Amino acid sequence: MSREAWRVAEEIRAGADPSRHVEEVLERIERWEGAVKAFISLDLPEALRERAERLERKIRKGERVGKLAGLLVSVKDNICTSWLPTTAGSRMLEGYVSPYNATAVERVLQEDAIIVGKTNLDEFAMGSTTELSAFWPTRNPWDLERVPGGSSGGSAASLAYGGADLSLGSDTGGSARLPAAYTATVGLKPTYGLVSRYGLIPYGNSLEQISPMARSVRDVALLLEVIGGWDPKDATALRVERPRLDPSPAEPRALRLCLVKEMVEGAEEPIEKLFWNTIHKLSSEGAQLEELSIPLLSKALPAYYTIAFAEASSNLARYAGIFYPTKGSSGSWEKYVGEARARGFGREVKRRILMGVYALSEGFRDEFYVAATKVRRAIRDEVLKVVKRCVIAAQASPILPPKIGERLDDPLKLYYMDMYTVIANLAGVPALVQPLGFSQGLPIGIQWMAGPLEESKLISLGLLVEELTGIKGAMAE
Amino acid sequence: MKAMIGLEIHVQMTEAGSKLFCDCKANYRGMEPNSNICPVCIGLPGALPVVNKRSVELALAASLAFNCHVPDYIVFTRKHYFYPDLPKNYQISMYERAGGVPICRGGKVRYLDIHSWEWKECRLRRINIEEDPGRTIYGEGGILRSSEAYVDYNRSGVPLLEIITEPDLKSAREARQLVEYVLLVLEYLGATNPRLEGAFRVDANVSVEGGERVEVKNIGSTLDVEKAINFEIMRQSAIISSGGKVERETRHWDAERGSTRPLRQKEQEEDYLYFPDPDLPAIALRDMLPKAKAIASSSDPAALFEKAISLGVQRELAWSMVTARPSLMLYLEAVERGADPQLAARIIAVDYKGELREREKDPHDPANWPSADTIVELSRLMKEGAYTYDAIKGIVLPKLAENPAADLKLLLPQRAENLEQVIEEVLKREERAVKDYLSGKAQALNYLVGAVIRAAGKRALDPRAIREAIERRLAKK
């Protein structure tokens, strides 16, 4: 069961029984899900078994079998599926079933994966702990008292306990990478536009990407190869072929790593220690290091949140009690809409809508929204300059996974958890988080950032680091 | 009292094929309610807009036709307001600030005042491309009193041009003529069919000397443009003359009652929270320019009008043809193929058009017009003296209007020379009548004409020609 997913798929393609693998995963779910609550909806075991049987018949007949043959994929519940509800973790959409599949879901299905269920998230992906789900908090399989990070916490947790081989998360400001760091899994935020957003319920459209998550670097690469590449349904999708990623580790001597002060400093001590150990190991293997500072990055967090809230306030305007499950009750239109929105949205979502509307309103727009987009452009330019000559090595999170409830009272403390991850979203560049090790049983991750469409650089560096740390395919027991 | 009038003309690009951001149809007439919809145009979560290039091309051609300053690229903006027929609660539109870039800024329309036959000018402030909302149908009592409303989203997402003029218009008649001319240009470009129900709507900003500006919404026909503005000028003038004050407000044109009434008073500037739509990257216009230029220059009604005039056609006839595009196109083609410009104009603009009117056939439908070859042939026959204009008008045109595709040979009265043999036979057979005629009995000639017509069978004949032929024949005796 600790085999990497790409190997499982290869075995199945070579004739291994996909039903047996489904049983393996179902057993893990049976054992863990009650405590962790990673899923908002799970497909029926019979349905999963039936899909495995159908795949087996296909293999026996000698038909073409996809790259994800028989792999169980969990899908964050803000990514649309036509046969399971898509709630985005909100009461507003409780019971909502989309009439169509997201492009990423279609592509995963075309490659013969089996979608196991829809994973929990902070409401509309707004949060960093998955505690802000309207339904329940998801727990971290490595320590059930702690959060799995967010907002793709359900996806990360499902991987960490073995409830899925691969997962589709989404990453607006670190939502796939922070949970990866907290659960010893791998999350890759692709170059903006590499993966179609068609079917991703938007939070911050200009920042986010559907993001592959898995327990190993090679598995993340496999999933990205399937979901990446141009989609005519997304005008922001780049006109590029599906990526092909070479699964061989980087040569340390050919590596140039940039350590940007603002993305390295400020983390808790055990995190800093493990980070520098890794960097020094790579350096002693021949990697060149360069230290530098981008002072502008101190403005990254406010710029990020201003843009994300502004876009969110607009995206969420459509939830007005007409098309979606949560309704109002008054006869007057204004009151009706107000009631539906008061009932359907949670506190943090309302907070972000209010702040977003404020940032866009006449008289404040220049001071907030427009100013934030200017800061964003400047940050992007600085980051692009740096990633031209090196891969940026950065922290993934300033803190170890917090305890459930610990951060809920203070939104600023919550936003601060994203300080290292929002930069890749502002700049539109790819970033990978992978595990480095553990401190008192709690996972610690590291983050790598490369230039636009340089995912292959991140993958080969990640493979090298896996060799160095020996951490690959880790699962909580 | 002196009036200042500015217009906002919303014209659907009914001929663009598909909606602005999806594949649903741009012309929804005759469809069951809510049958011309998809996830994109009803704004379902995760669905993304992808711009229909044809709409942009047509809008660009319109901008060129109206002498606009055209930018290098356009940026769509979200305009937010809550309304039941606006499924996302924002409209994808354009705005000249906050990062938006409309397709036209600062243009001018030269339009023809057909009362004075003068070309007049009205400056344009802006042209926006935007999506039409759905349609709300109110129960009894209408928008102001009904307790229920039904929403049909077939219209939602249809491409609209929003054409905003400067307040250059001085009378209701000028306003009407401007609107008619703008619609004519857009029809010639192939962007719209202004005769379709609901294809355009006009809002008029009207002020008289000494008063504030009043906006009149919901004007749905060019006749109503004139009526509504006249009503408003009278209403405002009466207030001012009696010492009152005209406040700034928005009023609703009630076409049935022929009056305006207040919609909302003490209007404060609404805050639409404009910002560039992050789902739609800027669209460069450079690649579309050649095609748009070609459309604009080949379909300018003013140039075509001048061309007809230069062929010696009276301006009234020329304009009559311009206002029914298929007739003008037929005329120009016929003349190019050798038809006499005067005869062709008289047939097309006066008599054939009259026949169509009598039969209540639509002169805007090309299928109701004969081919250019038919016009060329008729012109030739008259020129050669084979038929008089009256013969063609009286015998051929009515039948042609009945069936424009009919074979001209079967419609033409039999020419005299072809009749000679028939006449010869009849004269031989009707010896007695011939004798009577020669001895001075005038009625005998009528009898002979009738006998020739009967003998000629079903062919269409001009009795006067037969009479002349018989007279000629018997005079020789």
XYZ file of N, CA, C and O in Angstrom, chain A residues 118-241:
496
model
N -15.496 13.408 -2.705
C -15.218 14.846 -2.731
C -14.737 15.281 -1.354
O -15.354 14.977 -0.336
N -13.638 16.023 -1.345
C -12.976 16.288 -0.070
C -13.329 17.646 0.525
O -13.655 18.596 -0.172
N -13.193 17.671 1.828
C -13.564 18.840 2.619
C -12.598 20.005 2.381
O -11.444 19.812 1.981
N -13.100 21.192 2.625
C -12.303 22.405 2.401
C -12.883 23.530 3.245
O -14.027 23.455 3.681
N -12.101 24.567 3.451
C -12.659 25.777 4.033
C -13.679 26.317 3.047
O -13.484 26.231 1.822
N -14.742 26.895 3.562
C -15.846 27.343 2.718
C -15.328 28.178 1.544
O -14.637 29.170 1.732
N -15.688 27.764 0.326
C -15.246 28.426 -0.905
C -13.724 28.601 -0.949
O -13.208 29.560 -1.511
N -13.016 27.686 -0.305
C -11.542 27.683 -0.286
C -10.965 28.865 0.486
O -9.805 29.217 0.318
N -11.770 29.483 1.340
C -11.308 30.643 2.089
C -10.877 30.240 3.486
O -11.649 30.282 4.435
N -9.607 29.848 3.583
C -9.086 29.492 4.891
C -7.818 28.705 4.723
O -7.447 28.327 3.611
N -7.138 28.456 5.824
C -5.849 27.789 5.758
C -5.796 26.590 6.681
O -4.723 26.054 6.963
N -6.944 26.160 7.182
C -6.943 25.055 8.151
C -8.024 24.005 7.906
O -8.011 22.955 8.551
N -8.979 24.268 7.027
C -10.148 23.416 6.785
C -11.107 23.399 7.980
O -12.073 22.649 8.005
N -10.850 24.274 8.956
C -11.826 24.400 10.042
C -13.020 25.241 9.614
O -14.069 25.202 10.244
N -12.847 26.032 8.552
C -13.914 26.944 8.149
C -14.875 26.298 7.151
O -15.685 26.985 6.544
N -14.785 24.982 6.993
C -15.818 24.260 6.261
C -17.145 24.456 6.985
O -17.190 24.488 8.214
N -18.215 24.624 6.213
C -19.530 24.793 6.849
C -19.992 23.493 7.499
O -20.937 23.501 8.286
N -19.303 22.375 7.173
C -19.807 21.093 7.651
C -19.084 20.604 8.900
O -19.702 20.368 9.915
N -17.781 20.447 8.816
C -17.005 20.007 9.974
C -15.537 20.239 9.676
O -15.141 20.340 8.517
N -14.713 20.331 10.726
C -13.276 20.437 10.463
C -12.718 19.061 10.112
O -13.220 18.044 10.592
N -11.732 19.055 9.247
C -11.019 17.805 8.969
C -9.808 17.747 9.888
O -9.205 18.769 10.200
N -9.481 16.537 10.330
C -8.352 16.397 11.250
C -7.122 15.874 10.523
O -7.232 15.197 9.511
N -5.990 16.190 11.095
C -4.720 15.777 10.491
C -4.404 14.338 10.895
O -4.267 14.042 12.081
N -4.293 13.433 9.937
C -4.058 12.026 10.285
C -2.771 11.815 11.096
O -2.670 10.829 11.822
N -1.819 12.719 11.005
C -0.573 12.555 11.759
C -0.759 12.945 13.218
O 0.028 12.570 14.076
N -1.757 13.756 13.493
C -2.079 14.144 14.865
C -3.513 14.656 14.846
O -3.788 15.757 14.381
N -4.414 13.828 15.351
C -5.840 14.122 15.188
C -6.294 15.363 15.948
O -7.399 15.854 15.735
N -5.430 15.896 16.797
C -5.761 17.135 17.503
C -5.465 18.360 16.640
O -5.764 19.474 17.024
N -4.796 18.099 15.532
C -4.319 19.238 14.742
C -5.012 19.334 13.384
O -5.587 18.366 12.912
N -4.881 20.516 12.807
C -5.505 20.733 11.496
C -4.602 20.170 10.399
O -3.387 20.072 10.581
N -5.187 19.826 9.258
C -4.376 19.346 8.126
C -3.937 20.486 7.211
O -3.421 20.244 6.133
N -4.157 21.742 7.628
C -3.913 22.868 6.735
C -5.105 23.057 5.820
O -6.067 22.277 5.821
N -5.057 24.124 5.041
C -6.206 24.384 4.173
C -5.809 25.310 3.049
O -4.678 25.747 2.982
N -6.690 25.462 2.142
C -8.060 24.989 2.219
C -8.244 23.570 1.681
O -9.278 22.966 1.917
N -7.227 23.004 0.989
C -7.402 21.641 0.471
C -7.090 20.594 1.549
O -6.470 19.563 1.269
N -7.510 20.860 2.788
C -7.173 19.968 3.899
C -7.761 18.575 3.737
O -7.131 17.583 4.100
N -8.955 18.480 3.185
C -9.566 17.166 2.988
C -8.776 16.328 1.996
O -8.561 15.127 2.198
N -8.319 16.974 0.935
C -7.515 16.262 -0.063
C -6.224 15.760 0.556
O -5.843 14.591 0.386
N -5.530 16.635 1.293
C -4.255 16.258 1.905
C -4.455 15.133 2.917
O -3.702 14.157 2.953
N -5.509 15.269 3.734
C -5.755 14.250 4.757
C -6.097 12.909 4.105
O -5.651 11.853 4.564
N -6.883 12.948 3.023
C -7.248 11.691 2.359
C -5.999 10.983 1.837
O -5.918 9.755 1.869
N -5.022 11.759 1.382
C -3.769 11.158 0.912
C -2.955 10.633 2.092
O -2.386 9.544 2.038
N -2.914 11.426 3.165
C -2.041 11.083 4.293
C -2.473 9.791 4.969
O -1.651 9.095 5.551
N -3.742 9.460 4.934
C -4.147 8.195 5.558
C -4.373 7.085 4.537
O -4.741 5.967 4.897
N -4.197 7.383 3.247
C -4.340 6.329 2.252
C -5.748 6.157 1.729
O -6.070 5.125 1.143
N -6.593 7.181 1.884
C -7.957 7.121 1.354
C -8.029 7.451 -0.124
O -9.090 7.418 -0.731
N -6.883 7.792 -0.700
C -6.809 8.070 -2.137
C -5.348 7.962 -2.548
O -4.447 8.100 -1.713
N -5.132 7.692 -3.844
C -3.763 7.642 -4.362
C -3.303 9.016 -4.809
O -2.126 9.360 -4.715
N -4.238 9.748 -5.358
C -3.955 11.066 -5.905
C -5.123 11.963 -5.523
O -6.214 11.469 -5.225
N -4.884 13.282 -5.565
C -5.994 14.170 -5.275
C -5.911 15.431 -6.114
O -4.825 15.917 -6.419
N -7.104 15.902 -6.517
C -7.177 17.214 -7.156
C -7.506 18.228 -6.080
O -8.579 18.168 -5.470
N -6.555 19.127 -5.817
C -6.815 20.224 -4.894
C -6.909 21.498 -5.681
O -6.946 21.497 -6.907
N -6.974 22.613 -4.983
C -6.859 23.889 -5.665
C -5.999 24.794 -4.803
O -5.885 24.579 -3.592
N -5.358 25.742 -5.441
C -4.384 26.565 -4.729
C -4.554 28.008 -5.181
O -4.243 28.353 -6.314
N -5.097 28.834 -4.286
C -5.303 30.246 -4.587
C -4.194 31.090 -3.957
O -3.730 32.066 -4.535
N -3.780 30.667 -2.746
C -2.694 31.384 -2.076
C -1.841 30.441 -1.253
O -1.160 30.844 -0.308
N -1.936 29.155 -1.590
C -1.195 28.139 -0.846
C -2.087 26.990 -0.417
O -1.660 26.087 0.301
N -3.309 26.994 -0.919
C -4.310 26.029 -0.452
C -3.986 24.573 -0.749
O -4.579 23.681 -0.144
N -3.098 24.304 -1.696
C -2.674 22.909 -1.893
C -1.337 22.674 -1.198
O -1.047 21.576 -0.728
N -0.505 23.716 -1.135
C 0.857 23.542 -0.610
C 0.919 23.542 0.912
O 1.674 22.778 1.504
N 0.119 24.394 1.550
C 0.138 24.403 3.019
C -0.340 23.058 3.575
O 0.325 22.463 4.422
N -1.462 22.529 3.078
C -1.880 21.200 3.548
C -0.844 20.116 3.230
O -0.673 19.186 4.019
N -0.146 20.244 2.115
C 0.892 19.264 1.805
C 1.971 19.322 2.888
O 2.400 18.289 3.411
N 2.375 20.542 3.248
C 3.413 20.694 4.274
C 2.957 20.105 5.608
O 3.760 19.545 6.357
N 1.656 20.211 5.912
C 1.144 19.761 7.214
C 0.841 18.271 7.261
O 0.547 17.739 8.318
N 0.865 17.608 6.112
C 0.479 16.193 6.107
C 1.540 15.299 5.471
O 1.260 14.146 5.145
N 2.759 15.839 5.261
C 3.851 15.067 4.660
C 3.479 14.543 3.279
O 3.889 13.470 2.864
N 2.672 15.313 2.561
C 2.344 14.948 1.180
C 2.942 16.003 0.245
O 3.616 16.932 0.696
N 2.700 15.834 -1.043
C 3.293 16.729 -2.029
C 2.174 17.493 -2.733
O 1.164 16.905 -3.125
N 2.376 18.793 -2.878
C 1.398 19.603 -3.605
C 2.109 20.506 -4.589
O 3.142 21.086 -4.266
N 1.572 20.570 -5.793
C 2.205 21.402 -6.811
C 1.205 22.424 -7.325
O 0.166 22.063 -7.874
N 1.513 23.695 -7.144
C 0.689 24.753 -7.729
C 1.284 25.028 -9.099
O 2.386 25.518 -9.217
N 0.562 24.698 -10.184
C 1.137 24.856 -11.525
C 1.228 26.332 -11.941
O 0.595 27.196 -11.332
N 1.985 26.568 -12.985
C 2.011 27.872 -13.646
C 0.582 28.303 -13.923
O -0.236 27.491 -14.372
N 0.269 29.588 -13.678
C -1.080 30.044 -13.943
C -1.421 29.809 -15.418
O -0.683 30.233 -16.306
N -2.515 29.105 -15.673
C -2.932 28.847 -17.044
C -2.518 27.480 -17.578
O -2.946 27.101 -18.659
N -1.701 26.752 -16.828
C -1.309 25.426 -17.325
C -2.447 24.422 -17.168
O -2.635 23.541 -17.998
N -3.221 24.574 -16.090
C -4.345 23.663 -15.866
C -5.643 24.460 -16.022
O -5.769 25.559 -15.485
N -6.585 23.898 -16.764
C -7.866 24.575 -16.974
C -8.588 24.791 -15.652
O -8.663 23.892 -14.817
N -9.156 25.970 -15.490
C -9.988 26.234 -14.310
C -11.453 25.932 -14.582
O -12.296 26.156 -13.703
N -11.767 25.440 -15.782
C -13.177 25.180 -16.082
C -13.725 24.147 -15.104
O -13.237 23.011 -15.040
N -14.714 24.558 -14.331
C -15.293 23.659 -13.338
C -14.739 23.831 -11.942
O -15.176 23.155 -11.024
N -13.800 24.734 -11.775
C -13.321 25.066 -10.429
C -14.162 26.235 -9.928
O -14.186 27.304 -10.551
N -14.857 26.046 -8.828
C -15.684 27.137 -8.298
C -14.751 28.242 -7.836
O -13.905 28.032 -6.967
N -14.859 29.419 -8.441
C -13.808 30.402 -8.244
C -13.834 31.077 -6.874
O -14.879 31.337 -6.305
N -12.628 31.324 -6.375
C -12.445 32.164 -5.203
C -11.668 33.402 -5.673
O -12.203 34.498 -5.727
N -10.417 33.219 -6.085
C -9.625 34.323 -6.628
C -9.134 33.923 -8.014
O -8.033 33.385 -8.163
N -9.956 34.203 -9.014
C -9.731 33.677 -10.367
C -8.339 33.938 -10.930
O -7.798 33.114 -11.646
N -7.798 35.114 -10.650
C -6.534 35.478 -11.289
C -5.352 34.836 -10.586
O -4.220 34.961 -11.047
N -5.622 34.165 -9.474
C -4.533 33.620 -8.663
C -4.489 32.100 -8.669
O -3.431 31.505 -8.465
N -5.657 31.467 -8.891
C -5.736 30.054 -8.523
C -5.587 29.077 -9.681
O -5.826 29.399 -10.831
N -5.207 27.896 -9.314
C -5.066 26.772 -10.231
C -5.540 25.515 -9.525
O -5.304 25.351 -8.327
N -6.185 24.637 -10.283
C -6.396 23.278 -9.790
C -5.006 22.673 -9.672
O -4.166 22.846 -10.562
N -4.754 21.981 -8.556
C -3.377 21.577 -8.268
C -3.295 20.107 -7.921
O -4.062 19.627 -7.083
N -2.368 19.404 -8.570
C -2.223 17.977 -8.251
C -1.582 17.781 -6.881
O -0.653 18.493 -6.513
N -2.120 16.797 -6.149
C -1.577 16.459 -4.831
C -1.395 14.942 -4.786
O -2.167 14.202 -5.378
N -0.347 14.514 -4.075
C -0.074 13.077 -4.010
C 0.886 12.822 -2.859
O 1.238 13.741 -2.118
N 1.325 11.554 -2.724
C 2.268 11.243 -1.652
C 3.709 11.215 -2.139
O 4.611 10.975 -1.355
N 3.910 11.423 -3.451
C 5.281 11.491 -3.927
C 5.375 12.475 -5.082
O 4.369 12.806 -5.704
N 6.595 12.901 -5.340
C 6.829 13.888 -6.391
C 6.457 13.302 -7.753
O 5.819 13.948 -8.575
N 6.847 12.058 -7.971
C 6.559 11.453 -9.275
C 5.061 11.302 -9.509
O 4.585 11.453 -10.637
N 4.328 11.036 -8.432
C 2.883 10.900 -8.568
C 2.221 12.241 -8.897
O 1.259 12.304 -9.682
N 2.749 13.283 -8.288
C 2.227 14.621 -8.588
C 2.474 14.946 -10.064
O 1.610 15.490 -10.762
N 3.670 14.562 -10.538
C 4.017 14.795 -11.941
C 3.050 14.036 -12.858
O 2.567 14.572 -13.864
N 2.763 12.787 -12.477
C 1.850 11.963 -13.278
C 0.477 12.632 -13.408
O -0.097 12.728 -14.496
N -0.023 13.127 -12.283
C -1.345 13.756 -12.305
C -1.319 15.061 -13.108
O -2.260 15.373 -13.840
N -0.229 15.795 -12.988
C -0.136 17.047 -13.748
C -0.107 16.775 -15.249
O -0.696 17.519 -16.036
N 0.567 15.697 -15.635
C 0.608 15.353 -17.063
C -0.797 15.102 -17.610
O -1.079 15.373 -18.769
N -1.657 14.584 -16.733
C -3.019 14.271 -17.182
C -3.897 15.524 -17.244
O -4.659 15.720 -18.196
N -3.775 16.394 -16.248
C -4.726 17.527 -16.186
C -4.201 18.788 -16.869
O -4.969 19.710 -17.131
N -2.894 18.834 -17.158
C -2.330 20.055 -17.729
C -2.600 20.184 -19.218
O -3.031 19.243 -19.875
N -2.355 21.372 -19.750
C -2.489 21.597 -21.191
C -3.761 22.355 -21.542
O -4.750 22.333 -20.807
N -3.710 22.971 -22.708
C -4.741 23.922 -23.114
C -6.146 23.346 -23.105
O -6.354 22.184 -23.440
N -7.102 24.217 -22.733
C -8.518 23.860 -22.746
C -9.287 25.030 -23.358
O -9.225 26.136 -22.850
N -9.997 24.786 -24.465
C -10.718 25.901 -25.101
C -11.808 26.510 -24.218
O -12.308 27.583 -24.526
N -12.161 25.832 -23.131
C -13.230 26.370 -22.282
C -12.730 27.382 -21.262
O -13.512 27.921 -20.484
N -11.423 27.586 -21.192
C -10.870 28.534 -20.222
C -10.019 29.545 -20.980
O -8.963 29.207 -21.519
N -10.501 30.799 -21.012
C -9.785 31.833 -21.784
C -8.433 32.170 -21.161
O -7.578 32.750 -21.818
N -8.244 31.818 -19.894
C -6.953 32.109 -19.261
C -5.985 30.921 -19.374
O -4.875 30.989 -18.876
N -6.438 29.852 -20.012
C -5.558 28.689 -20.177
C -4.487 29.002 -21.222
O -4.775 29.606 -22.252
N -3.273 28.597 -20.932
C -2.176 28.839 -21.870
C -2.283 27.855 -23.030
O -2.675 26.705 -22.846
N -1.887 28.337 -24.208
C -1.926 27.451 -25.379
C -0.681 26.592 -25.406
O 0.242 26.834 -26.182
N -0.675 25.613 -24.521
C 0.478 24.699 -24.465
C -0.018 23.264 -24.505
O -1.144 22.961 -24.137
N 0.848 22.409 -24.973
C 0.562 20.974 -25.009
C 0.457 20.444 -23.590
O 0.894 21.079 -22.635
